[in-house]
PDB file of C-alpha atoms in Angstrom:
ATOM      1  CA  UNK A   1      53.468-202.126-102.127  1.00 46.00           C
ATOM      2  CA  UNK A   2      56.558-204.072-103.183  1.00 46.00           C
ATOM      3  CA  UNK A   3      58.894-205.415-100.953  1.00 48.00           C
ATOM      4  CA  UNK A   4      63.167-205.404-101.032  1.00 49.00           C
ATOM      5  CA  UNK A   5      65.760-208.256-100.707  1.00 52.00           C
ATOM      6  CA  UNK A   6      65.847-206.688 -96.906  1.00 49.00           C
ATOM      7  CA  UNK A   7      62.036-206.964 -96.349  1.00 50.00           C
ATOM      8  CA  UNK A   8      61.435-203.352 -95.966  1.00 46.00           C
ATOM      9  CA  UNK A   9      58.012-202.446 -97.548  1.00 44.00           C
ATOM     10  CA  UNK A  10      57.702-199.566-100.453  1.00 43.00           C
ATOM     11  CA  UNK A  11      54.573-197.839-101.497  1.00 41.00           C
ATOM     12  CA  UNK A  12      54.584-198.040-105.067  1.00 41.00           C
ATOM     13  CA  UNK A  13      51.923-195.442-106.942  1.00 38.00           C
ATOM     14  CA  UNK A  14      51.058-195.311-110.559  1.00 35.00           C
ATOM     15  CA  UNK A  15      50.197-191.785-110.421  1.00 36.00           C
ATOM     16  CA  UNK A  16      51.961-189.163-108.753  1.00 38.00           C
ATOM     17  CA  UNK A  17      50.887-184.977-108.783  1.00 40.00           C
ATOM     18  CA  UNK A  18      53.308-182.847-110.230  1.00 43.00           C
ATOM     19  CA  UNK A  19      56.043-182.125-108.077  1.00 45.00           C
ATOM     20  CA  UNK A  20      55.338-184.557-105.317  1.00 43.00           C
ATOM     21  CA  UNK A  21      57.505-186.782-104.139  1.00 43.00           C
ATOM     22  CA  UNK A  22      57.503-190.782-103.610  1.00 44.00           C
ATOM     23  CA  UNK A  23      60.422-193.047-102.553  1.00 45.00           C
ATOM     24  CA  UNK A  24      62.580-195.219-105.557  1.00 45.00           C
ATOM     25  CA  UNK A  25      64.002-198.334-104.187  1.00 44.00           C
ATOM     26  CA  UNK A  26      68.175-198.512-105.450  1.00 47.00           C
ATOM     27  CA  UNK A  27      69.547-202.067-105.620  1.00 52.00           C
ATOM     28  CA  UNK A  28      72.251-201.389-103.084  1.00 53.00           C
ATOM     29  CA  UNK A  29      69.740-200.804-100.102  1.00 51.00           C
ATOM     30  CA  UNK A  30      69.322-197.396-100.246  1.00 48.00           C
ATOM     31  CA  UNK A  31      66.388-195.056-101.140  1.00 47.00           C
ATOM     32  CA  UNK A  32      66.044-192.355-103.271  1.00 44.00           C
ATOM     33  CA  UNK A  33      63.710-189.282-104.195  1.00 43.00           C
ATOM     34  CA  UNK A  34      61.964-189.211-107.223  1.00 43.00           C
ATOM     35  CA  UNK A  35      59.535-186.427-108.293  1.00 47.00           C
ATOM     36  CA  UNK A  36      57.364-186.559-111.350  1.00 57.00           C
ATOM     37  CA  UNK A  37      58.227-183.932-113.804  1.00 78.00           C
ATOM     38  CA  UNK A  38      54.473-183.718-115.373  1.00 86.00           C
ATOM     39  CA  UNK A  39      53.044-180.573-115.468  1.00 91.00           C
ATOM     40  CA  UNK A  40      49.396-180.083-114.237  1.00 92.00           C
ATOM     41  CA  UNK A  41      46.736-178.302-116.775  1.00 94.00           C
ATOM     42  CA  UNK A  42      43.955-177.835-115.269  1.00 94.00           C
ATOM     43  CA  UNK A  43      40.943-176.213-117.204  1.00 94.00           C
ATOM     44  CA  UNK A  44      38.265-174.294-116.774  1.00 92.00           C
ATOM     45  CA  UNK A  45      34.749-174.562-118.492  1.00 90.00           C
ATOM     46  CA  UNK A  46      31.275-173.191-117.773  1.00 88.00           C
ATOM     47  CA  UNK A  47      29.514-176.885-118.991  1.00 88.00           C
ATOM     48  CA  UNK A  48      29.069-179.799-121.626  1.00 88.00           C
ATOM     49  CA  UNK A  49      26.753-178.155-124.408  1.00 86.00           C
ATOM     50  CA  UNK A  50      27.980-178.202-127.920  1.00 78.00           C
ATOM     51  CA  UNK A  51      29.431-175.239-128.165  1.00 82.00           C
ATOM     52  CA  UNK A  52      32.942-174.649-130.147  1.00 86.00           C
ATOM     53  CA  UNK A  53      34.939-173.381-127.007  1.00 86.00           C
ATOM     54  CA  UNK A  54      34.032-176.416-124.921  1.00 89.00           C
ATOM     55  CA  UNK A  55      35.145-178.512-127.965  1.00 91.00           C
ATOM     56  CA  UNK A  56      38.139-177.030-128.327  1.00 90.00           C
ATOM     57  CA  UNK A  57      38.760-177.384-124.664  1.00 90.00           C
ATOM     58  CA  UNK A  58      38.387-181.168-124.795  1.00 92.00           C
ATOM     59  CA  UNK A  59      40.244-181.930-128.152  1.00 92.00           C
ATOM     60  CA  UNK A  60      42.910-180.124-126.899  1.00 92.00           C
ATOM     61  CA  UNK A  61      42.177-182.558-123.338  1.00 92.00           C
ATOM     62  CA  UNK A  62      42.189-184.976-125.523  1.00 92.00           C
ATOM     63  CA  UNK A  63      45.392-184.815-127.211  1.00 93.00           C
ATOM     64  CA  UNK A  64      47.714-183.526-124.428  1.00 92.00           C
ATOM     65  CA  UNK A  65      50.756-185.825-124.536  1.00 92.00           C
ATOM     66  CA  UNK A  66      50.391-187.491-121.052  1.00 91.00           C
ATOM     67  CA  UNK A  67      53.750-188.297-120.211  1.00 90.00           C
ATOM     68  CA  UNK A  68      54.791-184.793-119.717  1.00 91.00           C
ATOM     69  CA  UNK A  69      51.381-182.984-118.337  1.00 92.00           C
ATOM     70  CA  UNK A  70      48.362-184.333-116.587  1.00 92.00           C
ATOM     71  CA  UNK A  71      44.991-182.386-117.119  1.00 94.00           C
ATOM     72  CA  UNK A  72      42.502-181.599-115.409  1.00 93.00           C
ATOM     73  CA  UNK A  73      38.674-180.665-116.373  1.00 93.00           C
ATOM     74  CA  UNK A  74      37.325-177.940-113.318  1.00 92.00           C
ATOM     75  CA  UNK A  75      33.337-177.632-114.661  1.00 92.00           C
ATOM     76  CA  UNK A  76      30.744-175.222-113.593  1.00 89.00           C
ATOM     77  CA  UNK A  77      27.840-177.988-114.269  1.00 88.00           C
ATOM     78  CA  UNK A  78      28.836-180.809-115.796  1.00 87.00           C
ATOM     79  CA  UNK A  79      25.916-182.488-118.450  1.00 87.00           C
ATOM     80  CA  UNK A  80      25.273-182.099-121.562  1.00 88.00           C
ATOM     81  CA  UNK A  81      26.152-183.201-125.013  1.00 90.00           C
ATOM     82  CA  UNK A  82      29.775-183.196-124.674  1.00 90.00           C
ATOM     83  CA  UNK A  83      30.699-184.915-121.746  1.00 89.00           C
ATOM     84  CA  UNK A  84      31.191-188.340-123.494  1.00 89.00           C
ATOM     85  CA  UNK A  85      34.093-186.999-124.976  1.00 89.00           C
ATOM     86  CA  UNK A  86      35.890-186.549-121.708  1.00 91.00           C
ATOM     87  CA  UNK A  87      38.784-188.948-121.915  1.00 90.00           C
ATOM     88  CA  UNK A  88      38.587-191.659-118.877  1.00 90.00           C
ATOM     89  CA  UNK A  89      42.051-190.917-117.184  1.00 92.00           C
ATOM     90  CA  UNK A  90      41.010-187.173-117.141  1.00 92.00           C
ATOM     91  CA  UNK A  91      39.783-185.995-113.548  1.00 91.00           C
ATOM     92  CA  UNK A  92      36.797-183.888-113.777  1.00 92.00           C
ATOM     93  CA  UNK A  93      35.528-181.405-111.078  1.00 92.00           C
ATOM     94  CA  UNK A  94      31.727-180.724-111.262  1.00 91.00           C
ATOM     95  CA  UNK A  95      30.790-177.811-108.946  1.00 91.00           C
ATOM     96  CA  UNK A  96      27.093-178.678-110.290  1.00 89.00           C
ATOM     97  CA  UNK A  97      25.549-175.209-110.949  1.00 86.00           C
ATOM     98  CA  UNK A  98      24.751-173.742-114.222  1.00 82.00           C
ATOM     99  CA  UNK A  99      25.642-170.227-113.115  1.00 84.00           C
ATOM    100  CA  UNK A 100      29.094-168.771-112.120  1.00 80.00           C
ATOM    101  CA  UNK A 101      27.595-166.602-109.861  1.00 80.00           C
ATOM    102  CA  UNK A 102      26.377-169.458-107.629  1.00 81.00           C
ATOM    103  CA  UNK A 103      29.298-171.421-108.061  1.00 82.00           C
ATOM    104  CA  UNK A 104      31.631-168.722-106.659  1.00 83.00           C
ATOM    105  CA  UNK A 105      32.513-170.273-103.823  1.00 85.00           C
ATOM    106  CA  UNK A 106      33.246-174.154-105.114  1.00 89.00           C
ATOM    107  CA  UNK A 107      35.186-172.578-107.921  1.00 88.00           C
ATOM    108  CA  UNK A 108      37.462-170.884-104.713  1.00 86.00           C
ATOM    109  CA  UNK A 109      37.625-175.017-103.161  1.00 88.00           C
ATOM    110  CA  UNK A 110      38.024-176.313-106.702  1.00 89.00           C
ATOM    111  CA  UNK A 111      41.316-173.732-107.134  1.00 88.00           C
ATOM    112  CA  UNK A 112      42.729-174.114-103.883  1.00 87.00           C
ATOM    113  CA  UNK A 113      42.793-178.156-104.477  1.00 85.00           C
ATOM    114  CA  UNK A 114      44.233-177.678-108.149  1.00 84.00           C
ATOM    115  CA  UNK A 115      48.062-179.823-107.914  1.00 84.00           C
ATOM    116  CA  UNK A 116      49.387-176.220-109.387  1.00 81.00           C
ATOM    117  CA  UNK A 117      50.982-175.860-113.097  1.00 88.00           C
ATOM    118  CA  UNK A 118      48.951-174.526-115.483  1.00 93.00           C
ATOM    119  CA  UNK A 119      45.152-173.260-115.249  1.00 93.00           C
ATOM    120  CA  UNK A 120      43.208-172.419-118.334  1.00 91.00           C
ATOM    121  CA  UNK A 121      39.612-171.296-118.287  1.00 92.00           C
ATOM    122  CA  UNK A 122      38.342-170.182-121.746  1.00 85.00           C
ATOM    123  CA  UNK A 123      35.486-167.608-121.627  1.00 83.00           C
ATOM    124  CA  UNK A 124      35.378-164.506-120.713  1.00 81.00           C
ATOM    125  CA  UNK A 125      33.737-164.581-117.719  1.00 85.00           C
ATOM    126  CA  UNK A 126      35.369-167.847-116.650  1.00 86.00           C
ATOM    127  CA  UNK A 127      38.426-165.978-117.096  1.00 87.00           C
ATOM    128  CA  UNK A 128      37.870-162.998-114.810  1.00 89.00           C
ATOM    129  CA  UNK A 129      36.467-165.736-111.944  1.00 89.00           C
ATOM    130  CA  UNK A 130      39.542-167.511-112.043  1.00 90.00           C
ATOM    131  CA  UNK A 131      42.026-164.066-112.128  1.00 91.00           C
ATOM    132  CA  UNK A 132      39.775-162.722-109.380  1.00 91.00           C
ATOM    133  CA  UNK A 133      40.909-165.962-107.251  1.00 88.00           C
ATOM    134  CA  UNK A 134      44.010-166.416-108.067  1.00 89.00           C
ATOM    135  CA  UNK A 135      45.378-165.872-104.441  1.00 88.00           C
ATOM    136  CA  UNK A 136      43.557-169.170-103.715  1.00 86.00           C
ATOM    137  CA  UNK A 137      46.154-171.346-106.847  1.00 88.00           C
ATOM    138  CA  UNK A 138      49.338-172.570-105.007  1.00 87.00           C
ATOM    139  CA  UNK A 139      52.108-170.850-105.616  1.00 87.00           C
ATOM    140  CA  UNK A 140      53.660-170.551-109.449  1.00 88.00           C
ATOM    141  CA  UNK A 141      51.151-172.043-110.762  1.00 89.00           C
ATOM    142  CA  UNK A 142      50.458-170.422-114.301  1.00 91.00           C
ATOM    143  CA  UNK A 143      47.420-168.614-115.673  1.00 91.00           C
ATOM    144  CA  UNK A 144      46.686-168.712-119.595  1.00 91.00           C
ATOM    145  CA  UNK A 145      43.941-166.469-120.465  1.00 90.00           C
ATOM    146  CA  UNK A 146      41.868-167.336-123.374  1.00 83.00           C
ATOM    147  CA  UNK A 147      39.452-165.932-124.801  1.00 82.00           C
ATOM    148  CA  UNK A 148      36.877-167.581-127.309  1.00 74.00           C
TER     149      UNK A 148
END
């Protein structure tokens, strides 16, 4: 938090969800609303196993411009040799089960908590699951289906 010359306390957040508002102090004593224009991109993976699809998604997540995008990962089972390739600034939601049929409700809850933007599943069964639960996504969220 910061204190203005008039003694007002302002909460300052370094990370702001895309579209979320926060206040910004203007030296004349007024405030304005500032919104984050970064787009949330949520990737959905089955695991961090050594497959090519997982490598492509992790490479894409690493290379996204952090000034324009906020990458996130939803993974069914968060273990595997590629887990060490996830950058520390990416939020990972591990659903804790290797099978999609056992993670159905957890996936629905994780999708409900997605901050909007874009959801990008990458394997056929993940594509189908995300499309079937699209009503849980925030209004305006885009789904980009990628088959690998």
